[in-house]
mmCIF file of C-alpha atoms in Angstrom:
data_model
loop_
_atom_site.group_PDB
_atom_site.id
_atom_site.type_symbol
_atom_site.label_atom_id
_atom_site.label_comp_id
_atom_site.label_asym_id
_atom_site.label_seq_id
_atom_site.Cartn_x
_atom_site.Cartn_y
_atom_site.Cartn_z
ATOM 1 C CA UNK A 802 79.595 125.506 104.649
ATOM 2 C CA UNK A 803 76.482 123.663 105.744
ATOM 3 C CA UNK A 804 75.089 123.833 102.194
ATOM 4 C CA UNK A 805 78.280 122.238 100.874
ATOM 5 C CA UNK A 806 78.130 119.618 103.622
ATOM 6 C CA UNK A 807 74.504 118.824 102.679
ATOM 7 C CA UNK A 808 75.408 118.488 98.993
ATOM 8 C CA UNK A 809 78.234 116.101 99.838
ATOM 9 C CA UNK A 810 76.014 114.048 102.156
ATOM 10 C CA UNK A 811 73.312 113.799 99.485
ATOM 11 C CA UNK A 812 75.813 112.680 96.852
ATOM 12 C CA UNK A 813 77.181 110.007 99.210
ATOM 13 C CA UNK A 814 73.627 108.771 99.773
ATOM 14 C CA UNK A 815 72.953 108.707 96.004
ATOM 15 C CA UNK A 816 76.138 106.740 95.319
ATOM 16 C CA UNK A 817 75.336 104.205 98.060
ATOM 17 C CA UNK A 818 71.925 103.663 96.426
ATOM 18 C CA UNK A 819 73.560 103.230 93.007
ATOM 19 C CA UNK A 820 75.966 100.643 94.430
ATOM 20 C CA UNK A 821 73.029 98.539 95.599
ATOM 21 C CA UNK A 822 71.821 98.239 91.993
ATOM 22 C CA UNK A 823 74.867 96.165 91.029
ATOM 23 C CA UNK A 824 75.817 92.709 92.232
ATOM 24 C CA UNK A 825 79.138 91.898 93.852
ATOM 25 C CA UNK A 826 79.887 89.706 90.813
ATOM 26 C CA UNK A 827 79.341 92.639 88.426
ATOM 27 C CA UNK A 828 81.551 94.902 90.531
ATOM 28 C CA UNK A 829 84.248 92.197 90.546
ATOM 29 C CA UNK A 830 84.210 92.083 86.737
ATOM 30 C CA UNK A 831 84.550 95.867 86.588
ATOM 31 C CA UNK A 832 87.300 95.806 89.234
ATOM 32 C CA UNK A 833 89.320 93.427 87.034
ATOM 33 C CA UNK A 834 88.899 95.798 84.063
ATOM 34 C CA UNK A 835 90.106 98.735 86.161
ATOM 35 C CA UNK A 836 92.989 96.677 87.556
ATOM 36 C CA UNK A 837 94.128 95.897 84.003
ATOM 37 C CA UNK A 838 93.966 99.592 83.058
ATOM 38 C CA UNK A 839 96.174 100.358 86.041
ATOM 39 C CA UNK A 840 98.663 97.593 85.178
ATOM 40 C CA UNK A 841 98.848 98.952 81.609
ATOM 41 C CA UNK A 842 99.303 102.546 82.799
ATOM 42 C CA UNK A 843 102.777 103.894 81.864
ATOM 43 C CA UNK A 844 103.138 105.796 85.146
ATOM 44 C CA UNK A 845 102.375 102.729 87.220
ATOM 45 C CA UNK A 846 104.708 100.588 85.124
ATOM 46 C CA UNK A 847 107.652 102.921 85.770
ATOM 47 C CA UNK A 848 106.896 103.824 89.401
ATOM 48 C CA UNK A 849 109.100 102.214 92.041
ATOM 49 C CA UNK A 850 107.046 103.213 95.101
ATOM 50 C CA UNK A 851 103.261 102.919 94.835
ATOM 51 C CA UNK A 852 100.639 103.579 97.475
ATOM 52 C CA UNK A 853 97.297 101.806 97.127
ATOM 53 C CA UNK A 854 94.464 100.889 99.447
ATOM 54 C CA UNK A 855 93.241 97.475 100.576
ATOM 55 C CA UNK A 856 89.656 97.580 99.306
ATOM 56 C CA UNK A 857 86.433 97.660 101.272
ATOM 57 C CA UNK A 858 83.700 95.361 99.901
ATOM 58 C CA UNK A 859 81.965 98.237 98.070
ATOM 59 C CA UNK A 860 85.123 99.732 96.494
ATOM 60 C CA UNK A 861 87.065 98.928 93.342
ATOM 61 C CA UNK A 862 88.874 95.764 94.447
ATOM 62 C CA UNK A 863 92.629 96.360 94.643
ATOM 63 C CA UNK A 864 93.549 93.343 96.763
ATOM 64 C CA UNK A 865 94.915 91.328 93.825
ATOM 65 C CA UNK A 866 96.674 94.406 92.397
ATOM 66 C CA UNK A 867 98.509 94.986 95.696
ATOM 67 C CA UNK A 868 100.090 91.526 95.459
ATOM 68 C CA UNK A 869 100.755 91.763 91.712
ATOM 69 C CA UNK A 870 102.727 94.999 92.152
ATOM 70 C CA UNK A 871 104.643 93.467 95.052
ATOM 71 C CA UNK A 872 105.610 90.478 92.864
ATOM 72 C CA UNK A 873 106.789 92.941 90.190
ATOM 73 C CA UNK A 874 109.339 94.219 92.683
ATOM 74 C CA UNK A 875 107.693 97.517 93.525
ATOM 75 C CA UNK A 876 107.650 98.989 97.005
ATOM 76 C CA UNK A 877 103.966 98.803 97.963
ATOM 77 C CA UNK A 878 102.611 101.115 100.630
ATOM 78 C CA UNK A 879 99.140 100.887 102.219
ATOM 79 C CA UNK A 880 97.371 103.367 104.512
ATOM 80 C CA UNK A 881 96.680 102.605 108.155
ATOM 81 C CA UNK A 882 94.159 104.640 110.166
ATOM 82 C CA UNK A 883 96.078 105.734 113.246
ATOM 83 C CA UNK A 884 93.269 107.806 114.764
ATOM 84 C CA UNK A 885 89.959 109.373 113.738
ATOM 85 C CA UNK A 886 91.667 111.931 111.454
ATOM 86 C CA UNK A 887 94.923 110.571 110.078
ATOM 87 C CA UNK A 888 96.265 107.762 107.961
ATOM 88 C CA UNK A 889 99.870 106.678 108.042
ATOM 89 C CA UNK A 890 101.573 104.853 105.180
ATOM 90 C CA UNK A 891 102.967 101.415 105.998
ATOM 91 C CA UNK A 892 105.075 99.214 103.759
ATOM 92 C CA UNK A 893 103.340 96.023 102.632
ATOM 93 C CA UNK A 894 105.427 92.867 102.191
ATOM 94 C CA UNK A 895 102.653 90.270 101.936
ATOM 95 C CA UNK A 896 99.299 89.080 103.331
ATOM 96 C CA UNK A 897 100.850 88.385 106.766
ATOM 97 C CA UNK A 898 101.307 92.158 107.114
ATOM 98 C CA UNK A 899 97.556 92.689 107.475
ATOM 99 C CA UNK A 900 95.434 92.815 110.617
ATOM 100 C CA UNK A 901 92.047 94.237 111.512
ATOM 101 C CA UNK A 902 92.262 97.971 112.205
ATOM 102 C CA UNK A 903 90.065 100.534 113.970
ATOM 103 C CA UNK A 904 87.176 100.294 111.492
ATOM 104 C CA UNK A 905 87.330 96.479 111.220
ATOM 105 C CA UNK A 906 89.281 96.879 107.969
ATOM 106 C CA UNK A 907 92.333 94.890 107.024
ATOM 107 C CA UNK A 908 95.248 97.275 107.399
ATOM 108 C CA UNK A 909 99.036 96.958 107.290
ATOM 109 C CA UNK A 910 100.833 96.345 110.582
ATOM 110 C CA UNK A 911 104.399 96.814 109.335
ATOM 111 C CA UNK A 912 106.691 99.739 110.029
ATOM 112 C CA UNK A 913 105.593 103.261 109.067
ATOM 113 C CA UNK A 914 106.876 104.257 105.642
ATOM 114 C CA UNK A 915 108.611 107.535 106.403
ATOM 115 C CA UNK A 916 110.049 108.358 102.962
ATOM 116 C CA UNK A 917 106.937 110.258 101.835
ATOM 117 C CA UNK A 918 108.936 112.040 99.143
ATOM 118 C CA UNK A 919 109.650 108.674 97.471
ATOM 119 C CA UNK A 920 105.977 107.855 96.868
ATOM 120 C CA UNK A 921 105.548 108.326 93.115
ATOM 121 C CA UNK A 922 102.043 107.061 92.555
ATOM 122 C CA UNK A 923 98.922 106.867 94.728
ATOM 123 C CA UNK A 924 95.806 104.917 93.781
ATOM 124 C CA UNK A 925 92.960 106.658 95.611
ATOM 125 C CA UNK A 926 89.470 105.312 96.342
ATOM 126 C CA UNK A 927 86.441 107.579 96.493
ATOM 127 C CA UNK A 928 82.672 107.699 96.712
ATOM 128 C CA UNK A 929 82.461 109.829 93.583
ATOM 129 C CA UNK A 930 84.625 111.682 91.055
ATOM 130 C CA UNK A 931 84.058 114.208 88.296
ATOM 131 C CA UNK A 932 85.899 114.847 85.015
ATOM 132 C CA UNK A 933 88.059 117.566 86.600
ATOM 133 C CA UNK A 934 89.481 115.071 89.102
ATOM 134 C CA UNK A 935 87.465 116.312 92.060
ATOM 135 C CA UNK A 936 86.862 113.552 94.597
ATOM 136 C CA UNK A 937 84.210 112.900 97.200
ATOM 137 C CA UNK A 938 85.458 110.696 100.018
ATOM 138 C CA UNK A 939 83.571 109.104 102.895
ATOM 139 C CA UNK A 940 83.576 112.349 104.857
ATOM 140 C CA UNK A 941 86.380 111.981 107.367
ATOM 141 C CA UNK A 942 89.064 113.793 105.349
ATOM 142 C CA UNK A 943 91.734 111.102 105.794
ATOM 143 C CA UNK A 944 92.949 111.160 102.202
ATOM 144 C CA UNK A 945 92.735 114.923 101.748
ATOM 145 C CA UNK A 946 94.969 115.506 104.777
ATOM 146 C CA UNK A 947 97.431 112.833 103.669
ATOM 147 C CA UNK A 948 97.573 113.804 99.983
ATOM 148 C CA UNK A 949 98.468 117.373 100.950
ATOM 149 C CA UNK A 950 101.715 115.915 102.393
ATOM 150 C CA UNK A 951 102.760 114.195 99.133
ATOM 151 C CA UNK A 952 102.373 116.810 96.381
ATOM 152 C CA UNK A 953 104.932 115.031 94.169
ATOM 153 C CA UNK A 954 102.845 111.848 93.925
ATOM 154 C CA UNK A 955 100.737 111.300 90.807
ATOM 155 C CA UNK A 956 97.209 110.648 92.057
ATOM 156 C CA UNK A 957 94.867 108.295 90.201
ATOM 157 C CA UNK A 958 91.326 108.089 91.527
ATOM 158 C CA UNK A 959 89.557 104.805 90.810
ATOM 159 C CA UNK A 960 85.830 104.155 90.779
ATOM 160 C CA UNK A 961 83.075 102.341 88.986
ATOM 161 C CA UNK A 962 81.493 104.241 86.107
ATOM 162 C CA UNK A 963 78.245 104.792 88.034
ATOM 163 C CA UNK A 964 80.243 106.710 90.676
ATOM 164 C CA UNK A 965 81.103 109.442 88.193
ATOM 165 C CA UNK A 966 79.080 112.616 88.266
ATOM 166 C CA UNK A 967 79.080 115.868 86.349
ATOM 167 C CA UNK A 968 80.295 117.882 89.341
ATOM 168 C CA UNK A 969 81.517 116.886 92.790
ATOM 169 C CA UNK A 970 80.940 119.584 95.456
ATOM 170 C CA UNK A 971 84.364 120.641 96.774
ATOM 171 C CA UNK A 972 85.986 123.010 99.233
ATOM 172 C CA UNK A 973 89.536 124.348 99.562
ATOM 173 C CA UNK A 974 90.758 121.288 101.520
ATOM 174 C CA UNK A 975 89.696 118.747 98.876
ATOM 175 C CA UNK A 976 92.630 117.336 96.930
ATOM 176 C CA UNK A 977 92.284 117.002 93.155
ATOM 177 C CA UNK A 978 93.275 113.816 91.327
ATOM 178 C CA UNK A 979 95.673 113.952 88.376
ATOM 179 C CA UNK A 980 93.534 111.349 86.632
ATOM 180 C CA UNK A 981 90.443 109.222 87.241
ATOM 181 C CA UNK A 982 90.040 105.670 85.932
ATOM 182 C CA UNK A 983 86.881 103.601 85.846
ATOM 183 C CA UNK A 984 85.541 100.680 83.849
ATOM 184 C CA UNK A 985 84.456 103.047 81.024
ATOM 185 C CA UNK A 986 86.112 106.051 79.396
ATOM 186 C CA UNK A 987 85.134 109.302 81.068
ATOM 187 C CA UNK A 988 84.353 111.203 77.876
ATOM 188 C CA UNK A 989 81.504 108.903 76.899
ATOM 189 C CA UNK A 990 79.769 109.388 80.235
ATOM 190 C CA UNK A 991 80.230 113.147 80.095
ATOM 191 C CA UNK A 992 78.501 113.178 76.715
ATOM 192 C CA UNK A 993 75.702 110.971 78.000
ATOM 193 C CA UNK A 994 74.994 113.360 80.846
ATOM 194 C CA UNK A 995 74.779 116.484 78.695
#
C-alpha cells in the first residue's frame, strides 16, 4: 500500500511541475477546446441532469460550461465539500448560488440534490488519467467515494494533454472513467510515448 501511495504522490508532484511549464493563457485556450468537445459530445447533448465541477485555477476551466449548460435548460449539479471526506451534489441555478467553501473554493450553497439516480453525466477533474480511464485525484478520495454512489452516470474525465500518462497507479477504490477528453486525441499521445 505504501508503494502505491508513493507512486501516486510522485505522479502528483510530476503533474504539478508540468503545469508550471504552461501559462494560464495557454491553459485557457486548451480549456476552451475541451469545453467545445464536451458541448459537441452526443451524451452531453442528450443528458438532462449533468454534474460538473467549478474549476480550480490549475484545472480545465469549466466555469463557462456550467453556465452554458444551465442556459440550455439542463439541470446542473456541482459538488460541495461537506467534510474532509465527502462531497454532496447541489443544484446550481446561477452565479449567486456560489460561496467560498472549506478549501477557499467557490462551491454551491443551494439545496442538496438528492436524486442521485437522475444524474446521467458527470464531468470529472483529475491530476492525471491514462488511456484505460484510470484517474489520479488530489489524494483525498472525494470523487471515488461519490462516484461509487452513482454507477449509472457516464463519467468523462477531463484534463490537459500533458496530464495524460501511460499508466496511472490505482487500487480497488479508484473509480474508472468511461471516457477521457483532453485538448488532443488520446491515441496520438499513446503512440508518442511508446
